[in-house]
Short mmCIF file of C-alpha atoms and ligand atoms in Angstrom, two decimals:
data_model
loop_
_atom_site.label_atom_id
_atom_site.label_comp_id
_atom_site.label_asym_id
_atom_site.label_seq_id
_atom_site.Cartn_x
_atom_site.Cartn_y
_atom_site.Cartn_z
CA MET A 18 133.08 144.78 58.93
CA THR A 19 136.72 143.13 59.22
CA VAL A 20 137.63 140.77 56.68
CA THR A 21 140.70 138.76 57.94
CA LEU A 22 143.41 137.55 55.93
CA ASP A 23 146.35 136.53 58.05
CA CYS A 24 146.01 134.69 61.38
CA ARG A 25 144.05 137.30 63.84
CA ILE A 26 146.97 135.78 66.32
CA CYS A 27 150.22 134.86 64.75
CA GLY A 28 149.61 137.04 61.63
CA GLY A 29 150.73 133.84 59.71
CA THR A 30 149.01 132.84 55.88
CA LEU A 31 145.37 131.71 56.13
CA HIS A 32 144.25 128.34 54.06
CA GLU A 33 140.56 128.47 53.56
CA PHE A 34 139.22 125.15 53.91
CA PHE A 35 135.70 125.81 53.64
CA ASP A 36 132.99 128.50 52.46
CA PHE A 37 129.55 128.66 53.49
CA GLY A 38 128.30 131.42 51.15
CA ARG A 39 125.98 134.10 52.79
CA GLN A 40 124.67 133.21 56.27
CA PRO A 41 122.48 134.94 58.73
CA LEU A 42 123.61 135.83 62.69
CA ALA A 43 123.21 132.60 63.80
CA ASP A 44 121.11 134.11 67.26
CA ALA A 45 119.08 136.90 65.34
CA PHE A 46 115.35 135.30 65.37
CA VAL A 47 113.33 137.17 62.98
CA THR A 48 109.97 138.54 64.28
CA PRO A 49 106.78 137.84 61.79
CA GLY A 50 106.30 141.17 59.57
CA ASP A 51 109.32 143.06 60.46
CA ALA A 52 110.44 145.02 57.36
CA SER A 53 114.04 145.24 58.38
CA GLU A 54 116.42 143.63 56.57
CA GLU A 55 118.28 140.58 57.71
CA PHE A 56 122.34 140.86 58.17
CA PHE A 57 124.27 138.14 56.28
CA HIS A 58 127.69 137.70 56.09
CA ARG A 59 129.86 135.26 54.21
CA LEU A 60 130.80 132.47 56.81
CA ALA A 61 134.55 130.96 55.29
CA VAL A 62 136.77 129.00 57.68
CA ALA A 63 140.56 128.98 57.21
CA MET A 64 143.33 127.30 59.59
CA CYS A 65 146.74 129.46 60.11
CA ALA A 66 149.59 127.50 58.17
CA SER A 67 151.77 129.05 60.93
CA CYS A 68 150.11 128.53 64.45
CA THR A 69 147.47 126.22 63.12
CA MET A 70 144.57 128.47 64.88
CA VAL A 71 141.36 127.24 63.10
CA GLN A 72 139.03 130.81 62.73
CA LEU A 73 136.46 132.78 60.55
CA LEU A 74 137.36 134.97 57.67
CA GLU A 75 135.20 137.47 58.59
CA ASP A 76 134.74 139.23 61.98
CA VAL A 77 131.02 140.22 62.69
CA PRO A 78 131.06 143.29 65.27
CA ARG A 79 130.06 142.24 68.06
CA GLU A 80 127.35 144.60 69.30
CA ARG A 81 125.66 143.05 66.12
CA MET A 82 125.31 139.19 67.76
CA PHE A 83 125.73 140.17 71.70
CA ARG A 84 122.40 142.13 71.77
CA THR A 85 120.01 143.13 74.72
CA ASP A 86 117.94 140.69 73.59
CA TYR A 87 120.45 137.65 73.15
CA PRO A 88 118.09 135.08 73.07
CA TYR A 89 120.07 131.92 74.42
CA LEU A 90 119.44 130.63 78.04
CA SER A 91 122.11 128.42 79.47
CA SER A 92 119.95 126.52 81.87
CA GLY A 93 117.21 125.48 79.34
CA SER A 94 118.90 122.23 79.44
CA THR A 95 119.35 119.97 82.56
CA ALA A 96 122.11 118.18 81.53
CA MET A 97 123.96 121.30 81.26
CA GLN A 98 122.77 122.65 84.97
CA GLU A 99 124.41 119.52 86.28
CA HIS A 100 127.60 120.43 84.20
CA PHE A 101 128.08 123.72 85.12
CA ARG A 102 126.96 122.75 89.45
CA ALA A 103 129.87 120.34 88.95
CA THR A 104 132.28 122.77 87.63
CA ALA A 105 131.70 125.25 90.33
CA ARG A 106 132.38 122.32 92.84
CA TYR A 107 135.36 121.83 91.20
CA PHE A 108 136.40 125.47 91.64
CA LEU A 109 135.26 125.65 95.17
CA ASP A 110 136.91 122.51 96.22
CA ARG A 111 140.37 122.77 94.07
CA GLU A 112 141.16 126.61 93.36
CA LEU A 113 139.22 128.67 95.54
CA ARG A 114 140.51 127.41 98.96
CA ASP A 115 140.66 130.65 100.87
CA PRO A 116 137.18 132.52 102.20
CA GLY A 117 138.24 135.74 100.16
CA ASP A 118 139.40 133.95 96.57
CA LEU A 119 137.29 135.69 94.30
CA VAL A 120 136.82 133.96 90.58
CA VAL A 121 135.21 135.88 87.58
CA GLU A 122 133.36 134.52 84.60
CA PHE A 123 133.22 135.81 81.44
CA GLY A 124 129.97 135.14 79.55
CA SER A 125 128.20 133.93 82.66
CA ASN A 126 124.63 134.38 80.46
CA ASP A 127 121.79 133.30 82.87
CA GLY A 128 124.14 132.45 85.94
CA ILE A 129 124.08 128.99 85.07
CA MET A 130 127.65 128.23 86.89
CA LEU A 131 127.65 131.40 89.44
CA ASP A 132 124.70 130.27 90.94
CA THR A 133 126.14 127.73 92.66
CA VAL A 134 129.00 129.56 93.95
CA ALA A 135 126.99 132.47 94.84
CA ARG A 136 124.75 129.93 97.18
CA ALA A 137 128.22 128.91 98.69
CA GLY A 138 128.09 132.31 99.45
CA ARG A 139 131.53 133.12 97.94
CA ARG A 140 133.20 135.86 96.07
CA HIS A 141 132.26 136.06 92.67
CA LEU A 142 131.53 138.25 89.74
CA GLY A 143 129.75 137.83 86.44
CA VAL A 144 130.92 139.85 82.95
CA GLU A 145 127.96 139.46 80.62
CA PRO A 146 127.39 142.01 77.67
CA CYS A 147 123.61 140.52 76.87
CA ALA A 148 121.36 142.91 79.15
CA GLY A 149 118.47 140.37 79.49
CA VAL A 150 120.52 137.35 80.37
CA ALA A 151 122.73 139.38 82.65
CA GLN A 152 119.55 140.42 84.23
CA ALA A 153 118.36 136.91 84.59
CA ALA A 154 121.45 136.64 86.60
CA ALA A 155 121.07 139.21 88.93
CA ALA A 156 117.62 138.41 89.59
CA LYS A 157 118.91 135.23 91.19
CA GLY A 158 121.12 137.30 93.44
CA ILE A 159 124.10 136.70 91.34
CA ARG A 160 126.56 139.66 90.90
CA VAL A 161 127.40 140.48 87.75
CA ARG A 162 128.58 143.34 85.57
CA ASN A 163 126.85 144.21 81.89
CA ALA A 164 129.93 144.51 79.59
CA PHE A 165 132.06 142.86 77.19
CA PHE A 166 135.45 141.14 79.19
CA GLU A 167 138.50 142.81 77.22
CA GLU A 168 141.51 144.57 78.76
CA SER A 169 139.58 147.68 80.25
CA THR A 170 136.88 145.90 81.75
CA ALA A 171 139.14 143.51 83.14
CA ALA A 172 141.64 146.25 84.82
CA ASP A 173 138.91 148.21 86.07
CA VAL A 174 137.82 144.82 87.61
CA ALA A 175 140.95 144.27 88.92
CA ALA A 176 141.23 148.03 90.60
CA THR A 177 137.61 147.60 92.05
CA GLU A 178 137.67 143.67 93.11
CA GLY A 179 141.46 142.86 93.51
CA PRO A 180 143.00 139.72 92.07
CA ALA A 181 140.83 136.56 90.60
CA LYS A 182 142.37 133.02 91.68
CA VAL A 183 139.74 131.67 88.68
CA ILE A 184 139.20 133.73 85.18
CA TYR A 185 136.55 131.08 83.96
CA ALA A 186 134.66 131.09 80.54
CA ALA A 187 132.66 128.30 78.98
CA ASN A 188 131.44 128.90 74.99
CA THR A 189 132.96 131.95 74.86
CA PHE A 190 136.33 132.95 74.62
CA SER A 191 135.99 131.10 70.98
CA HIS A 192 133.53 133.72 70.46
CA ILE A 193 135.83 136.46 70.76
CA SER A 194 137.81 137.74 67.86
CA TYR A 195 139.96 139.99 70.08
CA VAL A 196 142.19 137.48 72.28
CA ASP A 197 145.17 139.73 72.36
CA SER A 198 142.98 142.37 74.44
CA VAL A 199 141.49 139.19 76.55
CA PHE A 200 144.95 137.80 77.31
CA ARG A 201 146.10 141.56 78.33
CA GLY A 202 142.86 141.50 80.54
CA VAL A 203 143.99 138.31 82.01
CA ASP A 204 147.18 139.48 82.41
CA ALA A 205 145.56 142.45 84.78
CA LEU A 206 143.20 140.59 86.82
CA LEU A 207 144.89 137.11 87.39
CA ALA A 208 146.38 136.36 90.89
CA PRO A 209 150.16 135.15 90.69
CA ASP A 210 149.04 131.74 91.37
CA GLY A 211 145.69 131.93 89.60
CA VAL A 212 144.25 129.98 86.96
CA PHE A 213 142.46 130.88 83.33
CA VAL A 214 140.23 128.23 82.44
CA PHE A 215 137.91 127.81 79.29
CA GLU A 216 135.79 125.65 77.54
CA ASP A 217 135.03 125.37 73.55
CA PRO A 218 134.24 122.58 71.10
CA TYR A 219 136.92 120.67 70.18
CA MET A 220 138.22 121.21 66.31
CA ALA A 221 138.97 117.47 66.69
CA ASP A 222 135.56 116.05 67.68
CA ILE A 223 133.96 118.41 64.71
CA ILE A 224 135.90 116.86 62.05
CA GLU A 225 135.50 113.32 63.12
CA ARG A 226 131.85 113.86 63.87
CA THR A 227 131.42 116.20 60.41
CA SER A 228 129.65 118.75 63.17
CA PHE A 229 129.79 121.41 60.84
CA ASP A 230 126.82 123.37 62.20
CA GLN A 231 129.13 124.77 65.21
CA ILE A 232 130.57 126.46 62.50
CA TYR A 233 128.50 129.92 62.61
CA ASP A 234 129.13 133.79 63.18
CA GLU A 235 129.63 133.72 67.25
CA HIS A 236 132.15 130.76 66.69
CA PHE A 237 135.36 132.58 65.86
CA TYR A 238 137.81 130.15 66.71
CA PHE A 239 138.06 126.74 66.61
CA PHE A 240 140.35 125.53 69.00
CA THR A 241 142.67 122.35 69.20
CA VAL A 242 145.44 121.73 71.88
CA ARG A 243 148.12 122.20 69.69
CA SER A 244 146.67 125.80 68.72
CA VAL A 245 145.72 126.93 72.37
CA GLN A 246 149.44 126.11 73.67
CA ALA A 247 150.63 128.27 70.84
CA MET A 248 148.10 130.81 71.80
CA ALA A 249 148.95 131.10 75.16
CA ALA A 250 152.90 131.22 74.78
CA HIS A 251 152.22 134.05 72.18
CA TYR A 252 150.70 136.06 75.07
CA GLY A 253 152.81 135.48 77.77
CA PHE A 254 150.92 132.40 79.33
CA GLU A 255 151.51 128.62 79.48
CA LEU A 256 148.51 126.10 78.99
CA VAL A 257 148.97 123.28 81.96
CA ASP A 258 146.16 121.18 81.87
CA VAL A 259 143.25 120.04 79.05
CA GLU A 260 140.59 117.97 80.22
CA HIS A 261 137.90 116.48 77.26
CA LEU A 262 134.40 117.06 77.92
CA PRO A 263 131.28 115.28 76.46
CA VAL A 264 129.18 118.36 76.40
CA HIS A 265 128.04 120.05 72.98
CA GLY A 266 129.20 117.16 71.15
CA GLY A 267 132.85 117.04 72.79
CA GLU A 268 134.58 120.00 74.01
CA ILE A 269 138.44 120.61 75.64
CA ARG A 270 138.87 122.59 79.00
CA TYR A 271 142.19 124.36 79.13
CA THR A 272 143.52 125.62 81.82
CA VAL A 273 146.47 127.98 81.57
CA ALA A 274 148.44 130.01 83.98
CA ARG A 275 151.47 132.56 84.14
CA PRO A 276 154.84 130.48 83.13
CA GLY A 277 156.07 128.42 85.73
CA ALA A 278 153.41 129.20 88.39
CA ARG A 279 151.89 125.63 87.63
CA THR A 280 153.46 122.01 86.65
CA PRO A 281 151.80 121.11 83.29
CA SER A 282 149.60 117.49 83.64
CA PRO A 283 150.65 114.69 81.37
CA ALA A 284 147.63 115.26 79.33
CA VAL A 285 148.69 118.14 77.69
CA ALA A 286 151.74 116.24 75.85
CA ARG A 287 149.01 112.97 75.76
CA TYR A 288 146.59 115.43 73.53
CA LEU A 289 149.50 116.96 71.68
CA GLU A 290 150.30 113.31 70.82
CA LEU A 291 146.88 112.02 69.91
CA GLU A 292 146.26 115.76 67.40
CA LYS A 293 149.46 114.51 65.66
CA VAL A 294 148.53 111.29 65.39
CA GLY A 295 145.03 112.19 64.09
CA ARG A 296 146.82 114.63 61.59
CA ILE A 297 143.82 117.09 62.45
CA THR A 298 145.77 119.67 61.38
CA GLU A 299 146.56 118.73 58.10
CA ARG A 300 145.37 119.93 54.64
CA SER A 301 144.42 116.68 53.60
CA THR A 302 142.27 115.99 57.08
CA LEU A 303 140.48 119.44 56.48
CA ASP A 304 139.69 118.17 52.92
CA ARG A 305 138.33 115.16 53.91
CA PHE A 306 136.10 117.33 56.25
CA ALA A 307 134.85 119.77 53.38
CA SER A 308 134.15 116.55 51.18
CA ASN A 309 131.94 115.32 54.47
CA ILE A 310 130.32 118.22 54.89
CA GLU A 311 129.20 118.08 51.22
CA SER A 312 127.88 114.60 51.58
CA LEU A 313 125.67 115.14 54.52
CA ARG A 314 124.09 117.82 52.88
CA ALA A 315 123.22 115.52 49.92
CA THR A 316 121.91 112.88 52.14
CA LEU A 317 119.96 114.86 54.49
CA ARG A 318 118.19 116.86 51.96
CA GLY A 319 117.81 113.54 50.08
CA LEU A 320 116.10 112.01 53.13
CA LEU A 321 113.81 115.37 54.00
CA GLU A 322 112.82 114.94 50.07
CA ARG A 323 111.80 112.03 50.44
CA CYS A 324 109.66 112.54 53.22
CA ARG A 325 108.03 115.44 51.77
CA ASP A 326 107.40 113.63 48.68
CA GLU A 327 106.06 110.60 50.89
CA GLY A 328 103.51 113.12 52.49
CA ARG A 329 105.44 112.50 56.16
CA SER A 330 105.29 115.60 58.25
CA VAL A 331 108.64 116.57 59.56
CA VAL A 332 109.34 119.20 62.53
CA GLY A 333 112.52 120.61 63.87
CA TYR A 334 113.70 119.98 67.54
CA GLY A 335 115.26 122.75 69.22
CA ALA A 336 116.07 125.75 67.63
CA THR A 337 119.62 126.24 67.88
CA ALA A 338 122.22 128.91 66.36
CA LYS A 339 123.73 125.64 64.90
CA SER A 340 121.18 124.94 63.35
CA ALA A 341 121.13 128.36 61.38
CA THR A 342 124.65 127.15 59.52
CA LEU A 343 122.43 123.62 58.54
CA THR A 344 119.17 124.75 57.66
CA ASN A 345 120.79 127.75 55.17
CA TYR A 346 123.68 125.61 53.98
CA CYS A 347 121.46 122.65 53.23
CA GLY A 348 118.46 124.72 52.06
CA ILE A 349 116.32 123.47 54.21
CA GLY A 350 113.26 125.86 54.73
CA PRO A 351 109.27 125.61 55.78
CA ASP A 352 108.82 123.32 52.96
CA LEU A 353 110.81 120.49 54.32
CA VAL A 354 110.67 121.01 58.22
CA SER A 355 107.39 122.91 58.99
CA PHE A 356 108.25 124.10 62.01
CA ILE A 357 111.11 123.96 65.04
CA ALA A 358 109.64 123.02 68.50
CA ASP A 359 111.91 125.11 71.12
CA SER A 360 111.54 125.64 75.10
CA THR A 361 113.11 129.20 74.80
CA PRO A 362 110.45 131.97 75.20
CA ALA A 363 112.05 134.27 73.17
CA LYS A 364 112.42 132.25 70.60
CA GLN A 365 108.78 131.26 70.27
CA GLY A 366 106.69 133.11 67.54
CA THR A 367 109.65 133.95 65.50
CA LEU A 368 111.38 132.35 62.04
CA SER A 369 114.77 130.64 62.23
CA PRO A 370 116.95 133.09 60.74
CA GLY A 371 117.52 133.05 56.86
CA SER A 372 115.74 129.91 56.92
CA HIS A 373 112.74 131.20 58.18
CA ILE A 374 111.28 128.33 59.56
CA PRO A 375 108.45 129.04 62.48
CA VAL A 376 109.56 128.58 66.13
CA ARG A 377 106.97 127.10 68.25
CA SER A 378 106.77 126.11 71.59
CA PRO A 379 106.94 122.12 72.79
CA GLU A 380 103.53 122.12 73.22
CA ALA A 381 102.97 121.81 69.20
CA PHE A 382 105.25 119.18 69.21
CA ALA A 383 102.66 117.19 70.23
CA ASP A 384 99.37 118.62 69.01
CA PRO A 385 99.79 116.34 66.67
CA TYR A 386 103.05 114.63 66.53
CA PRO A 387 104.43 114.73 63.34
CA ASP A 388 105.76 111.74 61.43
CA TYR A 389 109.67 112.56 62.01
CA ALA A 390 111.51 114.78 63.85
CA LEU A 391 114.90 116.40 63.23
CA LEU A 392 116.87 116.74 66.03
CA PHE A 393 118.63 120.24 65.48
CA ALA A 394 119.68 119.93 69.27
CA TRP A 395 121.80 116.68 68.98
CA ASN A 396 124.27 117.67 71.56
CA HIS A 397 120.75 117.16 74.10
CA ALA A 398 119.48 114.19 72.65
CA GLU A 399 119.50 112.20 75.51
CA GLU A 400 117.61 114.79 77.55
CA ILE A 401 115.21 115.78 74.93
CA MET A 402 114.22 112.32 73.92
CA ARG A 403 113.84 111.21 77.60
CA LYS A 404 111.61 114.28 77.93
CA GLU A 405 109.75 113.20 74.64
CA SER A 406 109.67 109.75 74.65
CA ARG A 407 105.73 109.49 74.03
CA PHE A 408 106.92 110.43 70.26
CA ARG A 409 108.43 107.00 69.48
CA ASP A 410 106.02 105.52 72.06
CA ARG A 411 102.81 106.81 69.43
CA GLY A 412 105.56 105.57 66.06
CA GLY A 413 107.17 108.91 65.83
CA ARG A 414 111.11 108.56 64.64
CA TRP A 415 114.07 110.91 65.26
CA ILE A 416 115.97 112.20 62.73
CA LEU A 417 119.69 112.71 63.58
CA TYR A 418 122.70 114.04 61.26
CA VAL A 419 125.89 114.10 63.70
CA PRO A 420 127.98 111.92 63.70
CA GLU A 421 125.67 110.90 60.30
CA VAL A 422 122.62 110.87 59.22
CA ARG A 423 120.58 108.09 60.38
CA VAL A 424 116.64 107.67 61.70
CA LEU A 425 116.17 106.00 64.93
O1 DWN B 104 128.26 128.45 72.04
C1 DWN B 104 126.91 128.46 72.22
C2 DWN B 104 126.16 127.81 72.64
C3 DWN B 104 126.93 127.50 74.44
O2 DWN B 104 125.17 128.07 72.96
C4 DWN B 104 126.19 129.82 71.91
N1 DWN B 104 126.98 130.54 70.68
C5 DWN B 104 125.00 129.95 71.44
C6 DWN B 104 124.28 128.64 72.02
O3 DWN B 104 123.98 127.60 70.79
P1 DWN B 104 122.96 127.03 70.57
O4 DWN B 104 121.82 127.11 70.36
O5 DWN B 104 123.35 125.95 69.30
O6 DWN B 104 122.84 126.09 72.17
P2 DWN B 104 122.25 124.48 72.50
O7 DWN B 104 122.31 124.25 73.95
O8 DWN B 104 122.48 123.38 71.55
O9 DWN B 104 120.74 124.88 72.07
C7 DWN B 104 119.66 124.34 72.37
C8 DWN B 104 118.30 124.66 71.78
O10 DWN B 104 117.27 123.98 72.08
C9 DWN B 104 117.77 125.93 73.02
O11 DWN B 104 117.18 126.78 71.87
C10 DWN B 104 117.34 125.31 74.11
C11 DWN B 104 116.36 124.43 73.00
N2 DWN B 104 115.79 123.22 73.85
C12 DWN B 104 114.50 122.53 73.63
O12 DWN B 104 113.76 123.25 73.05
N3 DWN B 104 114.16 121.59 74.78
C13 DWN B 104 116.91 122.56 74.98
C14 DWN B 104 116.56 121.00 75.35
C15 DWN B 104 117.60 120.29 76.21
C16 DWN B 104 115.13 120.83 75.43
O13 DWN B 104 114.93 119.55 76.49
N1 SAH B 105 128.71 130.47 79.33
C1 SAH B 105 127.27 130.11 78.78
C2 SAH B 105 127.01 131.12 77.97
C3 SAH B 105 127.51 130.26 76.46
S1 SAH B 105 127.10 131.58 75.15
C4 SAH B 105 127.34 128.75 78.55
O1 SAH B 105 128.36 127.85 78.34
O2 SAH B 105 125.83 128.15 78.58
C5 SAH B 105 128.14 132.96 74.83
C6 SAH B 105 128.36 134.15 75.75
O3 SAH B 105 129.02 134.84 75.76
C7 SAH B 105 127.00 135.16 75.76
O4 SAH B 105 126.16 135.27 76.66
C8 SAH B 105 127.67 136.31 75.30
O5 SAH B 105 126.79 137.49 75.58
C9 SAH B 105 128.53 136.29 76.05
N2 SAH B 105 129.72 136.75 75.19
C10 SAH B 105 130.06 137.16 73.93
N3 SAH B 105 131.16 138.27 73.99
C11 SAH B 105 131.78 138.20 75.33
C12 SAH B 105 133.05 138.81 75.97
N4 SAH B 105 133.66 139.76 74.87
N5 SAH B 105 132.69 138.68 77.17
C13 SAH B 105 131.96 138.52 78.17
N6 SAH B 105 130.92 137.98 77.62
C14 SAH B 105 130.94 137.55 76.33
ZN1 ZN B 106 148.58 131.95 63.74
#
């Protein structure tokens, strides 16, 4: 395990602003009765005083996080299916103009984005280290390489497939501490006029909404436009466009190109200004974020303890990776939340990492409905509340905690 003391990107001094203590791996669901020890690490976040990149202090070995049985399936949400269909259409219309143009996606998971590209009969390749989800994509007719994207993989893809017009990564680049190798790989694979596009949770939204549960082992970096611009320049690239997306509680899609290859869009300067005015990278802002995290814990615990003391039943909804940080940091176990309903087959029948709350199928949610449902998958609120509308019809109440604790 590497413990970072200097910025992973520029070598600058890191200022720690929150320590969640010992935390489990957010996607390591526990098999009941399994005697093997759970893996814990110290989850603490810091900002670089020089380039402002927010990053974890400890880097968990990638093979521990992204295993053959990685349980997250991107296609589990219809809203995300629509988001990635639109993303693919955007690439097909705007970037992949020549029939021979290639798009490479790393972190392609079950093929949620590449499915549209493959159905259009266009050249594509997914690079995905987790064999289970990679096989799910391959079963849909998508071309996938079961590997980690890094310099050697990218060089190999360049040699066998030729240059890529688009290199894309959703909720993946921020998961990779070794960005130097990724940028060297992008350099080896990207066509001269190609684009490297990635989208990840936006630190400004995390601060504004106190969505601290986005902080867990897999999320190594927390990007802002300022820190991504500095990172791209550091590795010999240029940030040419940014787009704010509503998915996963607020993300930014960054478009990076070779210097001078594209004219930067005015959105880049606009967001840099917004971040400056919002004082996103100032110590006082991060200190306020830290105290908001502590108050959220107190309020949510207070509410759940009251429910328990009054004999009300509370069930969780969505065994998200995020909920590992929330439950373990807030001390929420099966005494406060009796089980978590989740549609992912591989998570059902297991216990949540660290907090050991049983995970059951969504059918169990209605059998019978609880008094309260704590929505861990708050980023899918609309989709889930629509799907589970009978719960509220029967008098059930949703508990949300982003952007603040409230009962609906
Ligand atoms: O960054 C990451 C994102 C993209 O996915 C990864 N590091 C890991 C994972 O994070 P997460 O687990 O927090 O993602 P979601 O999309 O918030 O997870 C939603 C969970 O809720 C899944 O386990 C599926 C479940 N779900 C459900 O049971 N019924 C979701 C929907 C939409 C539903 O209707
Ligand atoms: N793009 C999908 C999946 C995000 S989950 C979506 O947005 O829903 C993160 C994914 O990144 C996992 O499937 C994980 O296996 C993958 N991943 C992690 N490190 C990677 C690397 N170095 N190269 C390629 N994929 C990686
Ligand atoms: Zn730095």
